[in-house]
XYZ file of C-alpha atoms in Angstrom:
760
model
C 64.981 -42.408 -15.954
C 61.920 -41.582 -14.111
C 60.214 -39.029 -16.413
C 56.171 -39.089 -16.581
C 55.898 -40.543 -20.367
C 52.813 -40.719 -22.129
C 51.669 -44.226 -24.073
C 52.192 -43.908 -27.822
C 49.029 -44.419 -29.620
C 48.813 -45.250 -33.118
C 48.255 -42.458 -35.676
C 48.911 -39.984 -33.131
C 52.409 -39.335 -33.180
C 52.519 -37.017 -30.694
C 51.150 -39.153 -28.214
C 48.034 -38.246 -26.102
C 45.622 -35.561 -26.613
C 45.795 -32.107 -24.290
C 43.187 -33.164 -22.074
C 44.904 -36.649 -21.175
C 47.641 -35.029 -20.976
C 46.292 -32.651 -18.369
C 45.144 -35.819 -16.300
C 49.087 -36.110 -15.711
C 49.528 -32.898 -14.006
C 48.321 -34.982 -11.191
C 52.060 -35.524 -9.483
C 52.985 -39.135 -8.523
C 53.768 -39.694 -5.082
C 57.729 -40.319 -5.556
C 57.335 -36.652 -7.066
C 55.274 -35.259 -4.046
C 58.403 -37.167 -1.586
C 61.332 -35.832 -3.409
C 60.085 -32.579 -3.643
C 58.934 -32.145 -0.116
C 62.983 -32.861 0.310
C 63.844 -30.916 -1.957
C 61.380 -28.026 -0.565
C 62.950 -28.774 2.690
C 66.864 -28.426 2.320
C 66.688 -25.546 -0.039
C 64.399 -23.597 2.937
C 67.245 -24.231 5.212
C 69.768 -23.636 2.973
C 68.339 -20.137 2.380
C 67.573 -20.071 6.296
C 71.128 -18.659 5.795
C 70.643 -15.173 5.642
C 68.906 -14.857 8.661
C 71.061 -12.423 9.738
C 71.458 -10.617 5.957
C 67.957 -9.422 6.397
C 66.249 -7.252 9.169
C 63.333 -9.399 9.660
C 61.564 -12.435 7.982
C 60.212 -11.063 4.854
C 62.608 -12.823 3.095
C 61.697 -16.367 4.403
C 58.136 -15.690 3.211
C 59.393 -14.551 -0.772
C 62.186 -17.814 -0.250
C 59.023 -20.065 0.153
C 57.033 -18.512 -2.277
C 59.889 -18.769 -4.451
C 60.465 -23.042 -4.258
C 56.507 -23.542 -4.487
C 56.803 -21.512 -7.911
C 59.725 -23.480 -9.077
C 58.420 -26.906 -8.361
C 55.285 -26.252 -10.622
C 57.337 -24.988 -13.499
C 60.020 -27.656 -13.338
C 56.546 -30.086 -12.222
C 55.103 -29.049 -15.891
C 58.340 -29.390 -17.749
C 58.862 -33.220 -16.535
C 55.049 -33.553 -17.527
C 54.841 -32.359 -21.115
C 58.423 -33.863 -20.861
C 59.917 -30.713 -22.471
C 63.798 -29.477 -21.496
C 65.268 -28.463 -18.822
C 65.822 -25.033 -19.930
C 62.239 -24.165 -20.269
C 61.796 -24.835 -16.271
C 64.534 -22.647 -15.702
C 62.999 -20.164 -18.444
C 59.222 -20.616 -16.921
C 61.157 -19.957 -13.092
C 62.487 -16.284 -14.933
C 59.383 -15.484 -16.222
C 57.693 -16.408 -12.775
C 60.744 -13.801 -10.889
C 59.754 -10.830 -13.494
C 55.935 -11.597 -12.826
C 56.150 -12.076 -9.314
C 59.828 -10.210 -8.167
C 57.397 -6.836 -8.133
C 54.776 -7.402 -5.919
C 57.618 -9.234 -3.922
C 60.415 -7.338 -3.826
C 60.113 -4.126 -5.656
C 56.144 -2.840 -4.552
C 57.109 0.482 -4.633
C 57.704 0.451 -8.758
C 54.773 -1.649 -9.638
C 51.512 -0.536 -10.569
C 48.890 -1.042 -7.505
C 52.082 -2.388 -5.932
C 51.307 -6.130 -7.955
C 51.655 -5.689 -11.620
C 55.052 -5.104 -13.320
C 56.199 -2.134 -14.936
C 58.755 -0.484 -16.831
C 60.545 0.442 -13.805
C 60.145 -2.788 -11.834
C 61.443 -4.467 -14.675
C 64.762 -2.416 -14.634
C 64.826 -2.857 -10.815
C 64.726 -6.408 -10.866
C 66.875 -7.115 -14.367
C 69.975 -4.967 -12.085
C 69.588 -6.629 -9.361
C 70.067 -9.847 -10.927
C 73.431 -7.928 -12.438
C 74.791 -6.158 -9.885
C 72.463 -7.027 -7.055
C 74.948 -9.335 -5.452
C 77.569 -6.932 -5.592
C 75.713 -4.321 -4.084
C 74.329 -7.039 -1.205
C 78.261 -7.710 -0.469
C 79.313 -4.304 0.401
C 75.919 -3.357 2.336
C 76.565 -3.554 5.742
C 74.253 -6.296 7.096
C 71.782 -6.414 8.047
C 69.887 -5.162 5.078
C 66.267 -3.330 4.811
C 63.511 -6.800 4.790
C 61.609 -5.084 2.918
C 63.665 -3.720 0.175
C 65.060 -4.255 -3.671
C 67.312 -7.166 -2.067
C 64.853 -9.876 -1.247
C 64.736 -9.994 -5.096
C 68.499 -12.276 -4.237
C 66.669 -14.879 -2.763
C 63.313 -14.915 -4.810
C 65.869 -15.867 -7.699
C 67.943 -18.405 -5.640
C 64.809 -20.194 -4.413
C 62.905 -20.171 -8.462
C 66.315 -21.209 -9.538
C 67.286 -24.265 -7.028
C 63.450 -25.924 -6.835
C 63.122 -25.688 -10.887
C 66.567 -26.909 -11.587
C 66.439 -29.647 -7.983
C 63.247 -30.546 -9.298
C 64.094 -31.391 -13.103
C 67.248 -33.600 -11.883
C 65.576 -35.214 -9.077
C 62.673 -36.148 -11.461
C 65.202 -37.363 -14.620
C 68.177 -38.718 -12.930
C 69.216 -42.407 -12.475
C 71.456 -41.139 -9.775
C 69.977 -41.417 -5.664
C 73.189 -38.811 -5.081
C 72.973 -35.486 -8.047
C 69.246 -35.116 -6.704
C 71.033 -33.365 -3.851
C 73.774 -31.393 -6.483
C 71.212 -28.791 -5.895
C 70.700 -28.594 -2.578
C 74.212 -28.542 -1.499
C 75.201 -25.584 -4.096
C 72.712 -23.546 -2.787
C 73.759 -24.169 0.529
C 77.258 -23.214 0.053
C 76.245 -20.450 -2.489
C 73.894 -18.558 1.146
C 76.425 -19.049 3.068
C 79.374 -17.417 0.626
C 76.677 -14.048 0.111
C 76.216 -14.279 3.933
C 77.900 -12.221 6.952
C 80.505 -13.847 9.179
C 77.604 -14.247 12.297
C 75.654 -17.691 12.063
C 73.361 -18.270 15.029
C 71.918 -21.232 12.859
C 75.107 -23.386 11.128
C 74.391 -26.594 14.167
C 70.623 -26.550 13.247
C 71.544 -25.947 9.510
C 74.205 -28.559 9.260
C 72.499 -31.237 11.302
C 69.067 -30.539 9.981
C 70.952 -30.720 6.401
C 73.137 -33.873 6.913
C 69.529 -35.676 8.095
C 67.360 -34.260 5.478
C 70.160 -35.373 3.024
C 70.195 -39.013 4.196
C 66.897 -39.470 4.845
C 66.190 -38.591 0.914
C 68.882 -41.000 -0.094
C 67.306 -43.832 1.971
C 63.639 -42.893 0.154
C 65.530 -42.607 -3.336
C 68.225 -45.568 -3.597
C 65.277 -48.812 -3.672
C 63.875 -47.005 -6.592
C 66.593 -48.154 -8.880
C 66.519 -52.036 -7.580
C 63.946 -55.202 -6.993
C 63.548 -55.751 -3.342
C 63.306 -58.999 -1.910
C 59.875 -59.644 -0.063
C 57.479 -56.710 0.495
C 60.098 -54.233 -1.013
C 59.471 -51.496 1.959
C 62.557 -51.926 4.678
C 61.321 -53.206 7.985
C 60.999 -52.017 11.159
C 64.116 -53.056 12.586
C 65.616 -51.835 9.674
C 64.034 -48.609 9.985
C 65.154 -47.972 13.777
C 68.652 -49.381 13.168
C 68.754 -46.550 10.581
C 67.709 -44.077 12.359
C 69.372 -45.103 15.158
C 73.113 -44.711 13.053
C 71.992 -41.403 11.717
C 71.675 -39.869 15.324
C 74.513 -41.184 16.796
C 76.506 -40.173 14.092
C 74.788 -37.121 14.297
C 75.698 -36.486 17.613
C 79.249 -37.768 17.007
C 79.434 -35.180 14.643
C 78.094 -32.296 17.231
C 80.652 -33.285 19.890
C 83.850 -33.584 17.452
C 83.611 -30.970 14.987
C 84.749 -28.510 17.652
C 88.305 -30.445 18.230
C 89.131 -31.941 14.647
C 91.501 -29.684 12.449
C 90.963 -27.040 10.208
C 87.507 -26.449 12.669
C 88.570 -23.945 14.130
C 89.244 -21.278 11.596
C 87.571 -18.655 11.209
C 84.129 -18.727 9.013
C 84.757 -17.407 5.599
C 82.325 -15.664 2.977
C 82.910 -13.542 0.238
C 82.132 -9.792 1.758
C 84.986 -10.297 2.913
C 87.108 -11.205 0.047
C 85.453 -8.039 -1.730
C 87.008 -4.648 -1.880
C 84.294 -1.427 -1.153
C 83.376 -0.193 -4.773
C 83.697 3.768 -3.044
C 87.781 4.473 -2.473
C 88.329 7.427 -0.848
C 91.489 8.176 -1.546
C 89.816 9.430 -4.923
C 88.967 13.008 -2.560
C 90.931 14.724 -0.787
C 91.855 14.856 2.480
C 90.656 17.443 4.740
C 93.953 17.419 6.904
C 95.866 19.474 3.841
C 93.646 22.360 3.907
C 93.222 22.932 7.627
C 94.926 27.058 7.203
C 92.096 27.889 5.023
C 90.316 27.039 8.170
C 92.823 28.579 11.055
C 94.236 31.066 8.448
C 92.588 34.718 9.712
C 94.621 36.654 7.908
C 93.354 34.461 4.507
C 89.714 35.640 4.504
C 88.477 32.189 3.227
C 86.433 29.797 6.282
C 88.082 31.297 9.166
C 85.241 33.402 10.324
C 82.030 31.426 7.955
C 79.761 29.281 9.161
C 79.892 25.318 8.139
C 77.382 24.003 9.927
C 74.209 24.639 12.579
C 74.224 21.481 15.229
C 71.857 21.145 17.484
C 71.564 18.639 20.414
C 75.285 18.988 21.394
C 76.666 21.264 24.434
C 78.761 23.736 24.211
C 82.918 21.629 23.718
C 81.763 18.703 22.238
C 83.707 17.119 19.878
C 82.069 16.881 15.968
C 84.125 14.903 13.794
C 84.076 15.745 10.122
C 86.682 12.820 8.499
C 88.579 10.237 10.995
C 91.783 9.966 9.256
C 93.539 6.225 9.980
C 95.800 5.513 7.475
C 99.522 7.396 6.834
C 100.428 6.866 3.567
C 104.123 8.982 3.912
C 102.499 11.316 1.792
C 99.115 12.286 3.801
C 96.680 11.145 6.604
C 93.311 9.518 4.803
C 89.955 7.868 6.034
C 90.218 4.417 4.336
C 89.037 2.298 7.401
C 90.303 -0.673 6.148
C 90.669 -4.248 8.283
C 86.385 -4.324 9.265
C 84.825 -7.362 10.510
C 83.254 -7.973 7.718
C 85.063 -6.492 4.118
C 87.547 -3.319 4.283
C 86.746 0.441 3.402
C 83.405 2.296 3.176
C 80.604 -0.731 2.576
C 77.085 0.348 2.018
C 74.263 0.815 5.258
C 72.081 -1.819 5.748
C 68.460 -1.209 7.782
C 70.433 -0.457 10.652
C 74.190 0.539 12.225
C 75.428 -3.055 13.388
C 76.236 -3.150 17.129
C 75.056 0.346 17.804
C 76.218 1.991 20.782
C 74.004 1.258 24.072
C 74.539 3.888 25.677
C 75.503 7.130 26.118
C 74.114 8.164 22.481
C 73.237 12.031 21.362
C 70.699 13.300 18.871
C 72.197 15.713 16.958
C 70.729 17.409 14.514
C 73.228 18.994 11.878
C 72.093 21.576 9.063
C 74.373 21.935 5.891
C 75.471 25.350 5.216
C 76.839 26.967 2.432
C 80.591 27.151 2.724
C 80.828 23.255 3.981
C 78.650 22.339 1.275
C 81.267 24.201 -1.733
C 83.972 22.803 0.222
C 85.870 19.900 -1.701
C 87.516 18.068 1.183
C 84.695 18.588 3.487
C 81.110 17.903 1.673
C 82.051 14.159 1.031
C 81.742 13.456 4.748
C 79.322 13.057 7.251
C 79.964 14.745 10.651
C 79.591 12.576 13.839
C 79.753 12.294 17.498
C 81.416 9.465 17.916
C 79.880 5.655 17.702
C 77.028 5.925 15.135
C 73.781 4.458 16.307
C 72.256 5.504 13.216
C 71.240 8.217 10.618
C 69.055 10.595 9.113
C 69.077 12.469 6.344
C 66.059 14.786 4.629
C 66.565 18.075 2.979
C 66.449 18.524 -0.835
C 69.149 15.744 -1.425
C 67.703 12.902 1.015
C 66.968 9.862 -1.439
C 70.573 10.575 -2.701
C 71.827 10.627 -0.003
C 70.683 7.448 1.422
C 70.756 6.006 -1.589
C 74.717 6.695 -1.924
C 75.328 6.379 1.536
C 78.789 4.460 2.895
C 79.775 3.394 6.028
C 83.160 2.403 7.895
C 82.430 0.257 10.641
C 86.108 0.539 12.034
C 85.937 4.166 12.632
C 82.550 4.789 12.743
C 82.717 6.936 9.652
C 79.821 8.054 7.223
C 80.304 8.892 3.302
C 78.109 10.194 0.630
C 79.719 10.410 -2.915
C 77.071 12.697 -4.100
C 78.293 14.809 -1.677
C 76.462 16.911 1.398
C 74.555 20.370 -0.247
C 73.389 23.337 1.355
C 70.516 23.288 3.664
C 70.432 19.618 4.029
C 69.594 18.381 7.943
C 71.490 15.469 9.082
C 69.878 13.659 12.175
C 72.930 11.853 13.884
C 72.613 9.518 16.632
C 76.058 8.724 18.298
C 77.903 8.498 21.327
C 80.968 10.682 22.068
C 84.006 8.278 22.908
C 85.617 8.894 25.919
C 87.986 11.802 27.014
C 91.388 11.193 27.817
C 91.044 12.873 31.119
C 89.180 9.976 31.812
C 91.501 7.982 31.967
C 93.266 6.695 35.321
C 96.556 4.061 35.957
C 98.500 3.521 32.957
C 95.960 2.166 30.404
C 97.801 -0.477 27.823
C 97.187 -0.412 24.161
C 93.907 -1.075 22.939
C 93.728 -4.223 19.784
C 93.047 -1.800 17.353
C 95.537 -1.439 13.790
C 98.909 0.006 14.395
C 100.870 1.970 11.675
C 103.827 0.996 9.986
C 107.152 1.565 11.486
C 109.193 1.654 8.618
C 106.922 4.440 6.804
C 107.943 6.280 10.017
C 111.211 5.740 10.826
C 112.868 8.636 10.584
C 110.552 9.815 13.963
C 112.470 7.201 15.729
C 115.111 8.908 17.376
C 112.842 11.870 17.933
C 110.448 9.467 19.310
C 112.871 7.759 21.563
C 114.700 11.466 23.306
C 110.563 12.685 23.983
C 109.697 9.489 25.384
C 112.240 8.938 28.170
C 113.073 5.379 27.608
C 112.639 4.010 31.047
C 109.251 4.585 31.497
C 106.168 2.830 31.154
C 104.110 3.115 28.232
C 101.256 5.250 28.930
C 104.273 7.632 31.190
C 106.706 7.452 27.830
C 103.240 8.707 25.581
C 102.367 11.562 28.268
C 106.472 12.557 27.972
C 105.666 12.538 24.166
C 102.773 15.062 24.689
C 104.116 17.086 27.024
C 107.246 17.567 24.904
C 105.148 18.064 21.498
C 102.852 20.715 24.113
C 106.153 23.016 24.214
C 106.545 24.137 21.021
C 104.907 26.886 19.339
C 101.842 27.789 17.210
C 102.214 28.751 14.059
C 100.087 27.754 10.585
C 102.028 30.055 8.321
C 99.642 32.310 7.461
C 100.765 35.252 10.107
C 103.011 38.092 8.946
C 106.544 36.998 9.164
C 105.755 33.139 9.380
C 105.480 32.564 5.879
C 108.315 29.768 5.955
C 106.046 27.195 8.234
C 104.681 25.687 5.225
C 101.345 23.681 5.331
C 101.448 19.576 4.493
C 101.890 16.764 6.538
C 103.744 14.240 4.652
C 107.381 13.220 5.948
C 109.651 15.845 4.090
C 107.318 18.426 6.277
C 107.246 16.612 9.132
C 110.824 15.488 9.347
C 111.689 19.673 8.934
C 108.558 19.872 12.237
C 110.629 17.476 14.650
C 114.472 18.344 13.278
C 114.270 22.068 13.629
C 115.860 24.141 17.278
C 111.953 24.353 18.238
C 108.386 22.433 17.454
C 106.795 24.689 15.307
C 103.330 23.958 13.408
C 99.383 23.796 13.278
C 97.462 21.250 14.404
C 98.097 19.342 11.113
C 101.535 18.820 11.927
C 100.987 18.699 15.607
C 98.161 16.091 14.762
C 99.835 14.152 12.133
C 103.170 14.156 14.639
C 101.551 12.947 17.675
C 100.074 10.266 16.171
C 102.648 8.398 14.199
C 104.849 8.998 17.510
C 102.155 7.082 19.480
C 101.518 4.106 17.038
C 106.020 3.895 17.489
C 105.096 3.411 21.606
C 102.457 0.423 20.174
C 99.110 2.707 20.645
C 96.946 2.460 17.736
C 96.320 5.611 16.126
C 94.171 8.160 14.241
C 93.861 11.186 13.249
C 90.141 12.953 13.741
C 89.513 16.767 11.027
C 86.624 17.977 12.937
C 85.588 20.846 15.296
C 84.702 21.850 18.901
C 80.880 22.868 18.935
C 80.534 26.263 20.527
C 78.157 28.158 22.068
C 74.988 28.803 20.002
C 76.151 25.321 17.969
C 77.333 27.560 14.576
C 80.401 26.032 13.672
C 82.786 28.570 12.211
C 86.473 28.299 10.266
C 88.065 29.432 12.962
C 86.565 25.896 15.121
C 87.824 23.437 12.973
C 90.684 21.323 14.982
C 92.605 18.087 14.135
C 92.733 15.629 16.909
C 93.789 12.658 17.772
C 92.298 9.254 19.113
C 93.991 5.970 20.444
C 92.937 2.947 20.995
C 93.522 1.817 24.549
C 92.783 -1.872 26.209
C 89.399 -1.809 28.708
C 88.690 1.306 27.035
C 88.257 1.105 23.223
C 89.183 4.303 20.693
C 89.934 7.823 22.966
C 89.549 10.759 21.990
C 92.915 12.757 22.778
C 91.995 16.808 22.478
C 94.283 19.106 20.546
C 94.986 20.643 24.147
C 96.826 17.545 25.282
C 99.724 18.083 22.306
C 99.900 21.413 21.156
C 100.259 24.024 21.750
C 98.027 27.603 22.670
C 97.427 29.160 19.112
C 98.814 32.665 21.048
C 102.040 30.603 21.070
C 104.230 32.363 18.888
C 107.278 30.746 17.814
C 110.834 31.900 18.750
C 112.316 34.793 16.551
C 115.385 33.021 16.371
C 113.930 30.190 15.250
C 112.226 32.099 12.605
C 115.458 33.521 11.336
C 116.870 30.157 11.167
C 114.125 29.084 9.176
C 114.362 31.355 6.574
C 117.562 31.152 5.848
C 117.304 27.539 5.664
C 114.040 28.092 3.329
C 116.392 30.825 0.893
C 118.585 27.668 0.498
C 116.206 25.143 -0.160
C 113.535 26.264 -2.076
C 111.596 23.775 -3.205
C 110.136 23.055 -7.378
C 107.109 24.269 -8.153
C 104.253 22.186 -8.347
C 102.347 22.055 -11.663
C 99.177 20.465 -10.710
C 98.394 21.347 -6.592
C 97.785 18.513 -4.552
C 94.406 16.800 -3.539
C 93.429 18.958 -0.676
C 95.999 22.275 -0.611
C 94.754 25.766 -0.624
C 94.698 25.951 -4.639
C 92.665 23.032 -4.912
C 90.390 23.975 -2.169
C 89.060 26.695 -4.046
C 88.223 24.469 -6.379
C 84.191 23.011 -5.652
C 84.351 20.906 -8.994
C 84.174 17.006 -7.211
C 86.633 16.220 -10.471
C 88.980 18.327 -9.194
C 90.340 16.205 -6.750
C 91.156 13.556 -9.623
C 94.216 13.498 -11.790
C 93.366 13.910 -15.505
C 93.805 10.897 -17.647
C 94.833 10.592 -21.316
C 91.822 9.013 -23.291
C 93.538 5.756 -23.881
C 93.630 5.180 -20.231
C 90.268 6.329 -19.820
C 88.941 3.767 -22.006
C 90.131 0.538 -20.859
C 89.893 2.027 -17.336
C 86.225 2.201 -18.265
C 86.529 -1.291 -20.111
C 87.961 -3.041 -17.038
C 85.694 -1.671 -14.455
C 82.771 -2.275 -16.893
C 84.616 -6.662 -16.827
C 85.069 -6.184 -13.322
C 81.160 -5.908 -13.196
C 79.807 -7.841 -16.335
C 82.229 -10.419 -16.230
C 80.922 -12.202 -13.301
C 77.482 -13.253 -14.678
C 78.928 -13.975 -17.953
C 81.334 -16.171 -16.889
C 79.141 -18.048 -15.041
C 76.986 -18.700 -18.249
C 79.817 -19.274 -19.727
C 81.190 -22.058 -17.503
C 77.562 -23.688 -17.845
C 77.577 -23.344 -21.590
C 80.630 -24.723 -22.097
C 80.033 -27.382 -19.578
C 77.388 -28.849 -20.777
C 78.211 -28.892 -24.262
C 81.962 -30.399 -23.199
C 79.854 -33.330 -21.308
C 77.909 -34.193 -24.865
C 81.128 -33.796 -26.901
C 82.171 -36.620 -23.923
C 79.330 -39.081 -24.351
C 79.774 -38.640 -28.384
C 82.771 -39.662 -28.060
C 82.980 -42.210 -25.942
C 79.700 -44.116 -27.603
C 81.468 -43.652 -31.167
C 85.129 -45.240 -29.859
C 83.741 -47.758 -27.156
C 82.868 -51.123 -28.002
C 82.277 -53.087 -31.216
C 81.194 -51.239 -33.775
C 78.257 -52.464 -34.120
C 78.470 -50.835 -30.512
C 79.168 -47.936 -31.941
C 76.707 -47.886 -34.694
C 74.089 -48.182 -32.350
C 75.431 -46.230 -29.306
C 75.459 -43.276 -32.814
C 71.549 -44.321 -32.995
C 71.400 -43.210 -29.499
C 73.073 -40.224 -30.278
C 70.659 -39.137 -32.589
C 67.540 -40.326 -30.511
C 69.275 -37.752 -27.741
C 69.373 -34.701 -30.371
C 65.288 -35.421 -31.303
C 64.777 -35.292 -27.417
C 66.782 -31.784 -27.730
C 64.415 -30.730 -30.505
C 61.269 -31.692 -28.093
C 60.645 -34.870 -29.930
C 61.080 -37.502 -27.286
C 60.501 -40.751 -27.982
C 59.782 -44.001 -26.511
C 62.061 -45.666 -25.052
C 60.330 -49.458 -25.200
C 59.627 -48.652 -29.126
C 62.003 -50.119 -31.849
C 63.824 -48.482 -33.730
C 62.080 -48.266 -36.829
C 59.022 -46.985 -34.656
C 61.049 -44.603 -33.609
C 62.147 -43.150 -36.513
C 58.144 -43.575 -37.308
C 57.216 -41.226 -35.218
C 59.897 -39.076 -36.513
C 58.615 -38.849 -39.896
C 62.439 -38.049 -41.493
C 63.192 -40.462 -44.546
C 66.886 -39.481 -43.277
C 66.365 -40.855 -39.698
C 64.487 -43.865 -41.046
C 67.708 -44.588 -43.460
C 69.589 -44.782 -40.390
C 66.943 -46.942 -38.217
C 67.512 -49.216 -41.054
C 71.208 -49.506 -40.735
C 71.697 -49.583 -37.108
C 69.174 -52.497 -36.898
C 70.969 -54.005 -39.670
C 74.202 -53.989 -37.877
C 73.383 -54.499 -34.727
C 71.249 -58.411 -36.026
C 73.197 -58.550 -39.006
C 75.011 -62.056 -38.820
C 79.080 -61.603 -38.185
C 80.902 -58.209 -37.509
C 80.981 -54.690 -39.383
C 83.887 -52.908 -41.113
C 85.326 -50.271 -39.150
C 84.771 -47.901 -42.380
C 81.379 -48.640 -41.881
C 81.079 -46.758 -38.223
C 82.547 -43.648 -39.489
C 80.141 -43.425 -42.788
C 77.382 -43.731 -40.137
C 78.466 -41.448 -37.445
C 79.029 -38.986 -40.201
C 75.195 -39.749 -41.249
C 74.302 -38.822 -37.752
C 76.162 -35.203 -37.347
C 74.499 -34.875 -40.897
C 70.822 -35.709 -39.394
C 71.329 -34.327 -35.985
C 72.108 -30.894 -37.543
C 69.697 -30.600 -40.608
C 66.695 -31.531 -37.288
C 68.210 -28.492 -35.394
C 67.768 -26.150 -38.865
C 64.424 -27.284 -38.421
C 63.557 -25.343 -35.283
C 63.011 -21.590 -35.261
C 66.184 -19.917 -34.805
C 64.898 -18.983 -31.482
C 65.261 -22.729 -30.904
C 68.333 -23.895 -32.009
C 70.425 -22.837 -28.985
C 68.580 -24.259 -26.617
C 68.365 -27.491 -28.561
C 71.877 -27.364 -27.715
C 72.417 -26.756 -24.851
C 69.638 -29.010 -23.839
């Protein structure tokens, strides 16, 4: 084990004086070589964050962290402190430097730690990795997420240098940079432009480091250095191996699988199913006689021409009960994620700058105020107004639907600057385009629509023609939201029961809610991925009122992406009233089949839409269920870090116990007693009293100045150097005395050092 040891001088129990030890701070050549290789390997590993941040500031922070971590490890090695001391120094440096490097806005004069900066850095250690993984990359390169590469660099350098300098094995030095390499890949993104340089560089540096470290423990004949021919042959073999690996890797089994990262596996922290879907409240906007939102201003929109479609909420999943905006199966995860520094893959053409002011009735509507409007493919979003900072902190974005979401809900007079490109219109399509690659609805959930779809689609036609026939057939129906006098039997909703009534009547009668929900499901059955959009047509002047609210459908079409199908394509005019015969039949049916009352109104219904309290969107849970839900939420967030700590502690204690067991049970009795003395020496090193390996047992015991240790040294010498072999019973007694002495040595330490000694 290559550790710098000071020569013990007589009469000086602790070795050389402090001045002599300070001279040892000058690193040796092997230390510099190890530090150079470790820094290069860790820097290559941390380069995997290139696509995770929007600039290269993380690289500067990483280099600073590596250098400071190396310094912490060097101090621990020179002064023969436990490796945990290097980790402690790295942790101290994290809180001292983190304010300046990661959260300067919270630091005094942008570099001195404050309570706010320390709290932010501490929170980043616990939940920062989760927030980083659930934020759409790239994240802000000058924000609080810089704490992650900083702490990884500090720990990797501190632990890696300690392992490299204290380990006898050449291979163990590669463990820390390899773990860091894998960890950065797991925390990274699916986009990896440096995968080939990283892999080849890491392999080359690893082989070179092993080649340098391996001869240190050997006695080499001759000059002790490899000759030029050996160096040339080694370099040639390495070059051939790297080139061969680069050429063969694409065709090897298993290499064609997609890159796997953690952000693809994590569930987002925001579940929009807890919020009411606005589609079920459609009649509160369309019902002129209800006097609710029909003539009330909701939004003031500037920068968009009259007739443009403004999307409030994109609903892409039907659960047999309602359409909701889950937005699953995104490129790097599922659902709504925190938006990083910019929107990934923004549209390059057709982008409009819409300036939207939130008015009181939109802000007070529990079904709308969490959804952020847009025109289509989003290129950027900005907030201004009283809740701007809260919205920026809580904003979530869905890559699949280009839908924004703010759990803290929009407020009156909030100003939104939405840069987005409207989707292509249905009328712009020519020919018979094939279905796109979007995600279709499950046919099993809409099986009740199969007969009607087959009847309307004229089965022998092409897919697109079948879809056109379905739209034309639906448009021949009548429009009613059930709010006009004499039409109360046309109930709201778009669950299976309501849609089955809609398609099995003598005439199609419903509002945008039923027509859009039905057309989207039928389009999906015909092979076209579909989703429902709840939004409004922008009027002249830009002030959107409830009467402008509509529901339309978007289809995924090959060669065009997602295409908007306006309401007018498949929905009759609102002035087209139901046939009188249809009304009479429905009246009789509604009298015979009166549904039971609902004790709790479902999310988004007429009653629920009048409740502006966000908590009303969720069912009240019993106190016991609330406790267990909160308990498991805490376990979910705190459990992984505590689990990692527990795994490290268990590994250290387990390895120590395994080593002690082998020493106690392996070999002759005298050998096992000698192993007991070695166990005592390790315990002394754990308590900070490192003893020179070249000294005798009596000399080592004198440095500890303990009578029980001196007695154990005499007994060990007698067993090892005495005539004949000792009895096995003496081994048991000796190890019992070793355990008692080790416990006493740890007990003499201050209370805060005892756990460190046991975990050294």
